[in-house]
Amino acid sequence: MFDQEDLEAIREGRTAWEEETLEPVLDRFGERRETFETDTGGQEVQRLYTPGDVADLDYAEDVGFPGEAPYTRGVYPTMHRGRLWTMRQYAGMGTAEETNERFHYLLEEGQTGLSMAFDLPTQMGHDSDDRMAAGEVGKAGVAIDSLSDMETVFAGIPLDEVSTSMTINAPASVLLAMYIAVGDKQGVDRANLRGTIQNDVLKEYIARNTYIYPPEPSMRIITDIFAFCAEETPNFNTISISGYHIREAGSTAAQEIAFTLADGIEYVRAAIDAGQDVDEFAPQLSFFFNAHNNILEEVAKFRAARRLWARIVDERFDPDDPDSTQLKFHTQTAGSTLTAQQVENNVVRVAYQALAAVLGGTQSLHTNGKDEALSLPTEQSVRTALRTQQILAHESGAADTIDPLAGSYYVERLTDDLEAEARALIEEIDERGGMRQAIEDQWVQRQIQDTAYERQQEIEAGERVIVGVNEFQVDEEEHVDIEEVSEAEQQKQAERLAAVRGERDDEAVEAKLAALREVARSDENLMPAIVDAVKVYATTGEICDAMRDVFGEYEPGQAL
């Protein structure tokens, strides 16, 4: 970018500036802190960045153009000038009826994609009348016990006109099957179904713990989904490899990149080992990242992740299709940064985080409601969160040019540093035997826990300011309306489930569940049998239990 003569002139100019201009001001006024660091990584932020900090940058190899490898500047040639990111507000209320109402409301308000949250029993593969579900039905999202619930959620919503993301992991095969079955009933060609299932079980062992089966059958289910969808639903993303929850658990930005991509390597390798060609499934892979408060660090993180994934896939798996190396991702603003104190401040936090995601080239975005530190978001807070995206899209100008921070000496240097740090972590994971072994050894978890502990210590010591929490507090907090799921609503869901069981053909259900067990014991693809079971109204719990009978359940401490 600059020749040696230019760089030498810049170095001389910087030295003169420091001596003649900077030092007198420092002597008189100083600076706010002795050192400045990135938000979570602890990387020192220099006072000033110049071309000397990016002297080794090769534009063609390291930055390039949008839609071309290494995709630093974006995976599509026109990015948000061609089509805005999908505005995909995460929603899921206690009952299927309430969720349907919220989905219609969001679509009427201008949302361009649906994102479905499930309650904890559904995430764990339990029905609403299971003793393990007591007190949790509908609380963290919608309860989906059978195809009947899924039909209700999407009543009046043509599945060939929307894209739907489902945040579901261990039972992802079952919920995907229900979505396909609803599409079949609507007469929608499966090739026209669009959306994403999270389906990322490795991060469950790392950060969330909503797993069901041991890793081996879990990976088999995932690769079966890859193969089935490549044939049946080619426009449906089969996995959303999630760094979001890794970051929520306390990781740094570089750790978020590294551990997410290391999970991705495991999934690609597992699919190839199962006999699939990388170019058959890799273009359907998607990723899911967090957006935190440090705007420039987050932009650099997204750029570094795109570039590093393109290089990793090319180096390790030698695809023929360039699309196999593209990292396409959804972003959600950071739930862990939201505060119960002065909840209005969360609107500002979310807006800055959304800006970072857009400047970083996200393909879709969820903006949190201001009250999500307290409960499921109210209708009013969801509207404000959606309006945040719409103002960003149509009034801010942030989407009018592609990768507008490219060429910033600081952003390019930070992109390089984050990529280098993430690559070093991945290489250490390789030396430890791969991601599954690193998780089994608790090494990954310890890295995250250590970072989270250090950050909390900084907050408690007042070294890290959290507005409204350890600085700028107020004595009285305003009343905040929150969404609640009543015991009556939970009982209603159990009654709905009983009605489905009373009306279905039990012999057909038992036959389909028996067939599923047989397939689970074989090498056949599980998905057709799961779709068959769903269509006779076998429940989420019954289908997951049929696979539990064959695969067993994962217990902490078991080998991965």
Coordinates of C-alpha atoms in Angstrom, one line a residue:
M1 CA 0.0 0.0 0.0
F2 CA 2.9 2.3 0.8
D3 CA 6.5 2.0 -0.4
Q4 CA 9.5 2.1 2.0
E5 CA 10.1 5.8 1.3
D6 CA 6.5 6.7 2.2
L7 CA 6.7 4.6 5.4
E8 CA 10.0 6.2 6.5
A9 CA 8.5 9.7 5.9
I10 CA 5.5 8.7 8.0
R11 CA 7.7 7.4 10.8
E12 CA 9.7 10.6 10.8
G13 CA 6.5 12.6 10.8
R14 CA 5.1 10.7 13.7
T15 CA 8.3 11.2 15.8
A16 CA 8.2 14.9 15.1
W17 CA 4.5 15.0 16.0
E18 CA 5.1 13.2 19.3
E19 CA 7.9 15.5 20.3
E20 CA 6.5 18.8 19.2
T21 CA 2.7 18.4 19.5
L22 CA 1.8 15.5 21.7
E23 CA 4.3 15.6 24.6
P24 CA 3.5 19.2 25.7
V25 CA -0.2 18.2 25.9
L26 CA 0.5 15.0 27.7
D27 CA 2.7 16.8 30.2
R28 CA 0.0 19.3 30.9
F29 CA -3.2 17.3 30.8
G30 CA -2.3 13.6 30.5
E31 CA -4.9 11.0 29.3
R32 CA -7.9 9.4 30.8
R33 CA -6.1 6.1 31.5
E34 CA -2.6 4.8 31.4
T35 CA -3.6 2.1 28.9
F36 CA -6.6 1.5 26.7
E37 CA -7.7 -2.0 25.8
T38 CA -10.3 -3.6 23.5
D39 CA -13.6 -4.5 25.1
T40 CA -13.0 -8.1 26.1
G41 CA -9.7 -9.2 24.5
G42 CA -7.4 -7.0 26.6
Q43 CA -5.5 -6.1 23.5
E44 CA -3.8 -2.7 24.0
V45 CA -5.3 0.0 21.8
Q46 CA -2.6 2.4 20.6
R47 CA -3.0 6.1 20.8
L48 CA -2.7 6.5 17.0
Y49 CA -2.6 4.2 14.0
T50 CA -0.7 5.0 10.8
P51 CA 0.2 3.2 7.6
G52 CA 3.1 1.7 9.4
D53 CA 0.7 -0.4 11.4
V54 CA -0.6 -2.1 8.3
A55 CA 2.7 -2.1 6.3
D56 CA 2.4 -5.8 5.6
L57 CA -1.2 -5.7 4.4
D58 CA -1.6 -7.0 0.9
Y59 CA -4.9 -5.5 -0.5
A60 CA -5.6 -8.3 -3.0
E61 CA -4.8 -11.1 -0.6
D62 CA -6.0 -9.7 2.7
V63 CA -8.8 -7.3 1.9
G64 CA -9.9 -7.8 -1.7
F65 CA -13.4 -7.0 -3.1
P66 CA -16.9 -8.0 -1.9
G67 CA -18.1 -11.3 -3.2
E68 CA -14.5 -12.5 -3.8
A69 CA -12.1 -14.5 -1.6
P70 CA -11.1 -14.0 1.1
Y71 CA -14.5 -12.2 1.6
T72 CA -13.0 -9.8 4.1
R73 CA -15.3 -7.1 2.7
G74 CA -18.4 -9.3 2.4
V75 CA -19.7 -12.4 0.8
Y76 CA -21.9 -10.7 -1.9
P77 CA -20.8 -8.2 -4.5
T78 CA -23.5 -5.6 -3.7
M79 CA -24.0 -6.5 0.0
H80 CA -26.6 -4.1 1.6
R81 CA -26.8 -1.9 -1.5
G82 CA -28.4 -4.9 -3.3
R83 CA -30.6 -6.2 -0.4
L84 CA -30.8 -5.1 3.2
W85 CA -30.0 -7.7 5.9
T86 CA -32.9 -9.8 7.0
M87 CA -34.6 -8.2 10.0
R88 CA -35.3 -11.2 12.1
Q89 CA -36.6 -10.5 15.5
Y90 CA -36.4 -13.4 17.9
A91 CA -39.9 -14.3 19.2
G92 CA -41.6 -17.1 20.9
M93 CA -44.4 -16.7 23.5
G94 CA -45.8 -19.2 25.9
T95 CA -48.4 -20.7 23.6
A96 CA -48.6 -21.4 19.9
E97 CA -51.5 -18.9 19.6
E98 CA -49.6 -16.1 21.2
T99 CA -46.6 -16.8 19.1
N100 CA -48.7 -16.7 15.9
E101 CA -50.1 -13.4 17.0
R102 CA -46.6 -12.0 17.6
F103 CA -45.3 -13.2 14.3
H104 CA -48.2 -11.6 12.4
Y105 CA -47.6 -8.4 14.4
L106 CA -43.9 -8.3 13.5
L107 CA -44.6 -9.0 9.8
E108 CA -47.2 -6.2 9.8
E109 CA -44.6 -3.9 11.4
G110 CA -42.1 -4.6 8.6
Q111 CA -40.0 -7.5 9.8
T112 CA -38.6 -9.4 6.9
G113 CA -37.9 -12.8 8.5
L114 CA -39.1 -14.8 11.5
S115 CA -37.0 -16.1 14.4
M116 CA -38.5 -18.7 16.7
A117 CA -37.6 -19.2 20.4
F118 CA -38.6 -22.4 22.1
D119 CA -39.2 -23.1 25.8
L120 CA -36.7 -25.1 27.8
P121 CA -38.7 -28.4 27.8
T122 CA -38.9 -28.3 23.9
Q123 CA -35.1 -27.5 23.8
M124 CA -34.5 -30.6 26.0
G125 CA -36.8 -32.9 24.0
H126 CA -39.6 -33.1 26.7
D127 CA -43.3 -32.7 26.3
S128 CA -45.2 -30.1 28.3
D129 CA -46.8 -32.7 30.5
D130 CA -43.5 -34.4 31.4
R131 CA -42.4 -34.1 35.0
M132 CA -39.1 -32.6 33.8
A133 CA -41.1 -29.7 32.2
A134 CA -42.8 -28.6 35.4
G135 CA -42.7 -24.8 35.9
E136 CA -40.8 -24.2 32.6
V137 CA -43.6 -24.5 30.0
G138 CA -43.7 -21.5 27.7
K139 CA -41.3 -19.4 29.8
A140 CA -38.3 -19.0 27.6
G141 CA -40.2 -19.3 24.3
V142 CA -43.0 -21.3 22.7
A143 CA -43.9 -24.8 23.7
I144 CA -44.0 -27.1 20.7
D145 CA -45.3 -30.5 21.6
S146 CA -46.6 -31.7 18.2
L147 CA -47.2 -30.8 14.6
S148 CA -50.5 -29.3 15.8
D149 CA -48.6 -26.6 17.7
M150 CA -46.4 -25.8 14.7
E151 CA -49.5 -25.6 12.5
T152 CA -50.9 -23.1 14.9
V153 CA -47.7 -21.0 15.0
F154 CA -47.7 -20.6 11.2
A155 CA -51.4 -20.3 10.6
G156 CA -52.0 -17.7 7.9
I157 CA -48.2 -17.4 7.2
P158 CA -47.3 -19.0 3.8
L159 CA -43.9 -20.7 4.3
D160 CA -42.8 -19.9 0.7
E161 CA -43.1 -16.2 1.5
V162 CA -41.0 -16.0 4.8
S163 CA -37.6 -17.1 6.0
T164 CA -37.7 -18.7 9.5
S165 CA -34.8 -19.2 11.9
M166 CA -35.3 -21.7 14.7
T167 CA -33.1 -21.6 17.7
I168 CA -33.1 -25.3 18.5
N169 CA -30.3 -27.7 18.9
A170 CA -30.5 -31.2 20.3
P171 CA -34.1 -31.7 18.9
A172 CA -33.4 -29.7 15.7
S173 CA -34.2 -32.7 13.5
V174 CA -37.7 -32.9 15.0
L175 CA -38.6 -29.2 14.7
L176 CA -37.2 -29.1 11.2
A177 CA -39.4 -32.1 10.3
M178 CA -42.4 -30.3 11.7
Y179 CA -41.6 -27.2 9.7
I180 CA -41.3 -29.3 6.5
A181 CA -44.6 -31.0 7.4
V182 CA -46.4 -27.7 7.7
G183 CA -45.0 -26.7 4.3
D184 CA -46.2 -30.0 2.8
K185 CA -49.7 -29.3 4.2
Q186 CA -49.6 -25.8 2.7
G187 CA -48.6 -27.2 -0.6
V188 CA -45.2 -25.5 -0.6
D189 CA -42.5 -27.1 -2.6
R190 CA -39.7 -28.1 -0.2
A191 CA -37.2 -26.4 -2.4
N192 CA -38.9 -23.1 -1.6
L193 CA -38.6 -23.4 2.2
R194 CA -36.1 -20.9 3.5
G195 CA -34.6 -20.5 6.9
T196 CA -32.1 -21.8 9.4
I197 CA -31.9 -24.3 12.3
Q198 CA -29.3 -23.7 14.9
N199 CA -28.5 -27.4 15.2
D200 CA -25.1 -26.7 16.9
V201 CA -24.6 -29.3 19.7
L202 CA -20.9 -28.8 20.3
K203 CA -21.5 -25.3 21.7
E204 CA -24.1 -26.9 24.0
Y205 CA -21.4 -29.0 25.6
I206 CA -19.3 -25.7 25.9
A207 CA -21.7 -23.0 27.0
R208 CA -25.5 -23.9 27.3
N209 CA -25.9 -27.5 28.4
T210 CA -29.2 -28.1 26.5
Y211 CA -27.9 -31.4 25.0
I212 CA -29.7 -34.7 24.9
Y213 CA -27.6 -37.4 23.2
P214 CA -23.9 -38.2 23.5
P215 CA -21.7 -36.6 20.9
E216 CA -21.4 -39.5 18.4
P217 CA -25.1 -39.9 17.7
S218 CA -25.5 -36.1 17.9
M219 CA -23.0 -35.6 15.2
R220 CA -24.7 -38.4 13.2
I221 CA -28.1 -36.6 13.4
I222 CA -26.4 -33.3 12.3
T223 CA -24.8 -34.9 9.2
D224 CA -28.0 -36.7 8.4
I225 CA -29.7 -33.3 8.3
F226 CA -27.0 -32.0 6.0
A227 CA -27.5 -34.8 3.6
F228 CA -31.3 -34.7 3.7
C229 CA -31.6 -31.0 3.2
A230 CA -29.1 -30.9 0.4
E231 CA -31.6 -33.1 -1.5
E232 CA -34.9 -32.0 -0.1
T233 CA -34.6 -28.3 1.1
P234 CA -31.6 -26.9 -0.7
N235 CA -32.4 -23.3 0.4
F236 CA -32.6 -24.1 4.1
N237 CA -29.5 -23.5 6.2
T238 CA -28.8 -26.8 8.0
I239 CA -26.8 -25.4 10.9
S240 CA -26.0 -22.1 12.5
I241 CA -22.6 -22.6 14.1
S242 CA -22.9 -20.4 17.1
G243 CA -20.4 -18.1 18.7
Y244 CA -23.2 -16.1 20.3
H245 CA -23.5 -18.3 23.3
I246 CA -19.8 -18.7 23.6
R247 CA -19.5 -14.9 23.9
E248 CA -22.5 -14.7 26.2
A249 CA -20.6 -17.1 28.5
G250 CA -17.8 -14.6 28.8
S251 CA -15.3 -15.2 25.9
T252 CA -13.2 -12.6 24.2
A253 CA -13.9 -11.6 20.6
A254 CA -10.9 -13.7 19.4
Q255 CA -12.1 -16.7 21.4
E256 CA -15.6 -16.3 19.9
I257 CA -14.1 -16.5 16.4
A258 CA -11.7 -19.4 17.3
F259 CA -14.1 -21.6 19.2
T260 CA -16.9 -21.1 16.7
L261 CA -14.7 -21.9 13.6
A262 CA -13.2 -24.8 15.5
D263 CA -16.7 -26.2 15.9
G264 CA -17.3 -25.6 12.2
I265 CA -14.2 -27.6 11.4
E266 CA -15.5 -30.5 13.4
Y267 CA -18.9 -30.4 11.6
V268 CA -17.3 -30.3 8.2
R269 CA -14.9 -33.1 9.0
A270 CA -17.8 -35.2 10.4
A271 CA -19.8 -34.8 7.2
I272 CA -16.9 -35.7 5.0
D273 CA -16.2 -38.7 7.2
A274 CA -19.9 -39.7 6.7
G275 CA -19.2 -39.8 2.9
Q276 CA -20.5 -36.3 1.9
D277 CA -18.7 -34.0 -0.5
V278 CA -17.8 -30.7 1.0
D279 CA -19.4 -28.8 -1.9
E280 CA -22.7 -30.6 -1.3
F281 CA -23.3 -29.2 2.2
A282 CA -20.8 -26.4 3.0
P283 CA -22.7 -23.7 1.1
Q284 CA -25.7 -24.4 3.4
L285 CA -23.6 -23.8 6.6
S286 CA -24.3 -20.6 8.4
F287 CA -22.8 -18.9 11.5
F288 CA -24.3 -16.9 14.4
F289 CA -22.3 -14.2 16.1
N290 CA -22.7 -11.8 19.0
A291 CA -22.5 -8.0 18.7
H292 CA -21.0 -6.3 21.7
N293 CA -20.6 -2.6 22.6
N294 CA -17.1 -1.9 21.2
I295 CA -18.1 -1.0 17.7
L296 CA -14.7 -1.1 16.0
E297 CA -13.6 -4.3 17.7
E298 CA -16.9 -6.0 16.6
V299 CA -16.5 -4.8 13.0
A300 CA -13.0 -6.1 12.9
K301 CA -14.2 -9.4 14.4
F302 CA -16.7 -10.0 11.7
R303 CA -14.2 -9.2 9.0
A304 CA -11.6 -11.4 10.6
A305 CA -14.0 -14.3 11.0
R306 CA -15.0 -14.2 7.3
R307 CA -11.4 -14.1 6.1
L308 CA -10.2 -16.8 8.5
W309 CA -13.0 -19.3 7.6
A310 CA -12.4 -18.8 3.9
R311 CA -8.7 -19.6 4.4
I312 CA -9.4 -22.6 6.7
V313 CA -11.9 -24.3 4.4
D314 CA -9.6 -23.7 1.4
E315 CA -6.5 -25.0 3.2
R316 CA -8.1 -28.0 4.9
F317 CA -11.0 -29.2 2.7
D318 CA -10.0 -28.1 -0.8
P319 CA -13.5 -27.3 -2.2
D320 CA -14.2 -26.7 -5.8
D321 CA -17.2 -24.4 -5.2
P322 CA -16.2 -20.9 -4.0
D323 CA -19.5 -20.7 -2.1
S324 CA -18.2 -23.5 0.2
T325 CA -15.7 -21.0 1.7
Q326 CA -18.1 -18.2 2.4
L327 CA -19.0 -17.4 6.0
K328 CA -22.6 -16.2 6.1
F329 CA -23.8 -15.1 9.5
H330 CA -26.7 -14.0 11.6
T331 CA -26.1 -11.5 14.4
Q332 CA -27.9 -10.9 17.7
T333 CA -27.1 -8.0 19.9
A334 CA -25.6 -9.0 23.3
G335 CA -28.0 -10.1 25.9
S336 CA -25.3 -10.3 28.5
T337 CA -24.7 -6.5 28.2
L338 CA -28.3 -5.6 29.0
T339 CA -28.9 -4.3 32.5
A340 CA -32.0 -4.6 34.8
Q341 CA -31.0 -1.1 36.1
Q342 CA -32.2 1.8 33.9
V343 CA -33.6 -0.4 31.2
E344 CA -34.0 2.5 28.8
N345 CA -30.2 2.6 28.5
N346 CA -30.5 -0.8 26.8
V347 CA -32.1 0.8 23.7
V348 CA -28.8 2.7 23.2
R349 CA -26.6 -0.3 23.7
V350 CA -28.7 -2.3 21.2
A351 CA -28.5 0.5 18.6
Y352 CA -24.7 0.7 18.8
Q353 CA -24.4 -3.1 18.7
A354 CA -26.7 -3.3 15.6
L355 CA -24.6 -0.6 13.9
A356 CA -21.5 -2.8 14.5
A357 CA -23.2 -5.8 12.9
V358 CA -24.3 -3.8 9.8
L359 CA -20.9 -2.2 9.4
G360 CA -19.4 -5.7 9.7
G361 CA -21.6 -7.1 6.9
T362 CA -24.2 -9.3 8.7
Q363 CA -26.7 -11.2 6.6
S364 CA -29.5 -11.0 9.2
L365 CA -29.9 -9.3 12.6
H366 CA -31.9 -9.6 15.8
T367 CA -32.0 -6.6 18.0
N368 CA -32.9 -7.3 21.7
G369 CA -35.7 -5.7 23.5
K370 CA -34.8 -3.3 26.2
D371 CA -36.5 -5.5 28.9
E372 CA -34.9 -8.8 28.0
A373 CA -32.8 -8.7 31.2
L374 CA -36.1 -9.0 33.0
S375 CA -38.4 -11.2 30.9
L376 CA -39.6 -12.0 27.5
P377 CA -39.9 -8.7 25.6
T378 CA -43.2 -6.8 25.5
E379 CA -44.9 -5.9 22.3
Q380 CA -43.8 -2.3 22.7
S381 CA -40.1 -3.1 23.4
V382 CA -40.1 -5.5 20.4
R383 CA -41.4 -2.7 18.2
T384 CA -38.7 -0.3 19.4
A385 CA -36.1 -3.0 18.7
L386 CA -37.4 -3.5 15.2
R387 CA -37.6 0.2 14.6
T388 CA -33.9 0.4 15.6
Q389 CA -33.1 -1.8 12.6
Q390 CA -35.4 0.1 10.3
I391 CA -33.9 3.5 11.3
L392 CA -30.4 2.0 10.8
A393 CA -31.4 0.7 7.4
H394 CA -33.2 3.7 6.0
E395 CA -32.0 6.8 7.8
S396 CA -28.4 6.3 9.0
G397 CA -26.6 5.7 5.6
A398 CA -24.6 2.9 7.2
A399 CA -25.8 0.4 4.5
D400 CA -25.2 2.7 1.5
T401 CA -21.6 1.7 0.8
I402 CA -19.9 -1.7 1.3
D403 CA -17.5 -2.2 4.2
P404 CA -17.1 1.5 4.9
L405 CA -14.4 1.1 7.5
A406 CA -12.0 -0.8 5.2
G407 CA -8.7 1.0 4.9
S408 CA -8.9 2.4 8.5
Y409 CA -5.5 1.8 9.8
Y410 CA -6.9 0.8 13.2
V411 CA -9.7 -1.5 11.8
E412 CA -7.3 -3.2 9.4
R413 CA -4.7 -3.7 12.1
L414 CA -7.3 -5.0 14.6
T415 CA -8.7 -7.3 11.9
D416 CA -5.3 -8.8 11.4
D417 CA -4.6 -9.1 15.1
L418 CA -8.0 -10.8 15.8
E419 CA -7.4 -13.2 12.9
A420 CA -3.9 -14.0 14.1
E421 CA -5.1 -14.6 17.7
A422 CA -8.0 -16.8 16.6
R423 CA -5.8 -18.8 14.3
A424 CA -3.3 -19.4 17.1
L425 CA -6.1 -20.7 19.3
I426 CA -7.3 -23.0 16.6
E427 CA -3.8 -24.3 16.1
E428 CA -3.6 -25.0 19.9
I429 CA -6.9 -26.8 19.7
D430 CA -5.5 -28.9 16.8
E431 CA -2.5 -29.8 19.0
R432 CA -4.9 -30.9 21.8
G433 CA -6.5 -33.4 19.4
G434 CA -9.3 -31.2 17.9
M435 CA -12.3 -29.4 19.3
R436 CA -14.1 -32.4 20.7
Q437 CA -11.0 -33.4 22.7
A438 CA -10.5 -29.8 23.9
I439 CA -14.1 -29.7 25.1
E440 CA -13.8 -33.1 26.8
D441 CA -10.7 -31.9 28.6
Q442 CA -12.6 -28.8 29.7
W443 CA -9.9 -26.6 28.1
V444 CA -12.3 -24.5 26.1
Q445 CA -14.6 -24.0 29.0
R446 CA -11.7 -22.9 31.2
Q447 CA -10.6 -20.3 28.7
I448 CA -14.0 -18.8 28.7
Q449 CA -14.5 -19.0 32.4
D450 CA -11.2 -17.4 33.1
T451 CA -12.1 -14.5 30.8
A452 CA -15.5 -14.1 32.4
Y453 CA -14.1 -14.1 35.9
E454 CA -11.5 -11.4 35.0
R455 CA -14.2 -9.3 33.5
Q456 CA -16.5 -9.6 36.5
Q457 CA -13.6 -8.7 38.8
E458 CA -13.0 -5.5 36.7
I459 CA -16.7 -4.6 37.0
E460 CA -16.7 -5.1 40.8
A461 CA -13.5 -3.1 41.2
G462 CA -15.0 -0.3 39.1
E463 CA -12.2 -0.6 36.5
R464 CA -14.8 -1.4 33.9
V465 CA -17.7 1.1 33.8
I466 CA -21.2 -0.3 33.3
V467 CA -23.5 2.7 33.0
G468 CA -26.3 2.5 35.6
V469 CA -24.7 -0.4 37.4
N470 CA -21.4 0.7 38.9
E471 CA -21.5 4.3 37.7
F472 CA -24.2 6.8 37.1
Q473 CA -26.8 5.0 39.2
V474 CA -30.2 6.4 40.2
D475 CA -31.9 5.9 43.5
E476 CA -35.4 5.1 42.1
E477 CA -36.1 2.9 39.2
E478 CA -39.2 3.3 37.0
H479 CA -41.8 0.6 36.8
V480 CA -41.3 -1.7 33.9
D481 CA -44.1 -3.8 32.4
I482 CA -43.0 -7.4 31.8
E483 CA -44.4 -10.4 30.0
E484 CA -45.2 -13.3 32.2
V485 CA -46.5 -16.9 31.5
S486 CA -49.2 -17.9 34.0
E487 CA -49.8 -21.3 35.5
A488 CA -53.1 -21.3 33.7
E489 CA -51.4 -20.9 30.3
Q490 CA -49.0 -23.8 31.2
Q491 CA -52.0 -26.0 32.1
K492 CA -53.7 -25.0 28.9
Q493 CA -50.7 -26.3 26.9
A494 CA -50.9 -29.6 28.8
E495 CA -54.6 -29.9 28.0
R496 CA -53.9 -29.1 24.3
L497 CA -51.4 -31.9 24.2
A498 CA -53.8 -34.3 25.8
A499 CA -56.4 -33.4 23.1
V500 CA -53.9 -34.1 20.3
R501 CA -53.1 -37.5 21.9
G502 CA -56.8 -38.3 22.2
E503 CA -57.5 -37.5 18.5
R504 CA -54.6 -39.1 16.7
D505 CA -54.2 -42.7 15.5
D506 CA -52.1 -44.3 18.3
E507 CA -51.3 -47.4 16.2
A508 CA -49.9 -45.3 13.5
V509 CA -47.8 -43.4 16.0
E510 CA -46.4 -46.5 17.6
A511 CA -45.6 -47.9 14.1
K512 CA -43.7 -44.8 13.1
L513 CA -41.8 -44.6 16.4
A514 CA -40.8 -48.3 16.0
A515 CA -39.6 -47.6 12.5
L516 CA -37.6 -44.6 13.8
R517 CA -35.9 -46.8 16.4
E518 CA -35.0 -49.3 13.6
V519 CA -33.5 -46.6 11.5
A520 CA -31.5 -45.2 14.5
R521 CA -30.0 -48.7 14.9
S522 CA -29.0 -48.7 11.2
D523 CA -26.9 -46.5 8.9
E524 CA -30.0 -45.0 7.2
N525 CA -30.7 -41.3 7.2
L526 CA -32.9 -40.5 10.2
M527 CA -34.8 -37.5 8.7
P528 CA -37.4 -39.3 6.5
A529 CA -38.4 -41.4 9.5
I530 CA -38.7 -38.4 11.8
V531 CA -40.8 -36.6 9.2
D532 CA -43.1 -39.6 9.0
A533 CA -43.5 -39.7 12.8
V534 CA -44.2 -36.0 12.9
K535 CA -47.0 -36.3 10.3
V536 CA -48.9 -38.8 12.5
Y537 CA -48.6 -36.4 15.4
A538 CA -46.0 -38.2 17.4
T539 CA -44.9 -35.6 20.0
T540 CA -41.5 -34.0 20.4
G541 CA -40.9 -35.9 23.6
E542 CA -42.0 -39.3 22.1
I543 CA -39.7 -38.8 19.0
C544 CA -36.7 -37.8 21.2
D545 CA -37.4 -40.6 23.6
A546 CA -37.4 -43.1 20.7
M547 CA -33.9 -41.9 19.8
R548 CA -32.9 -41.9 23.5
D549 CA -33.8 -45.6 23.6
V550 CA -31.1 -46.2 21.0
F551 CA -28.6 -43.5 21.5
G552 CA -28.8 -42.9 25.3
E553 CA -28.3 -39.6 27.0
Y554 CA -25.1 -37.6 27.5
E555 CA -24.0 -37.2 31.1
P556 CA -21.5 -34.6 32.1
G557 CA -18.1 -36.2 32.5
Q558 CA -18.7 -38.7 29.7
A559 CA -16.1 -38.8 26.9
L560 CA -16.9 -36.6 23.9

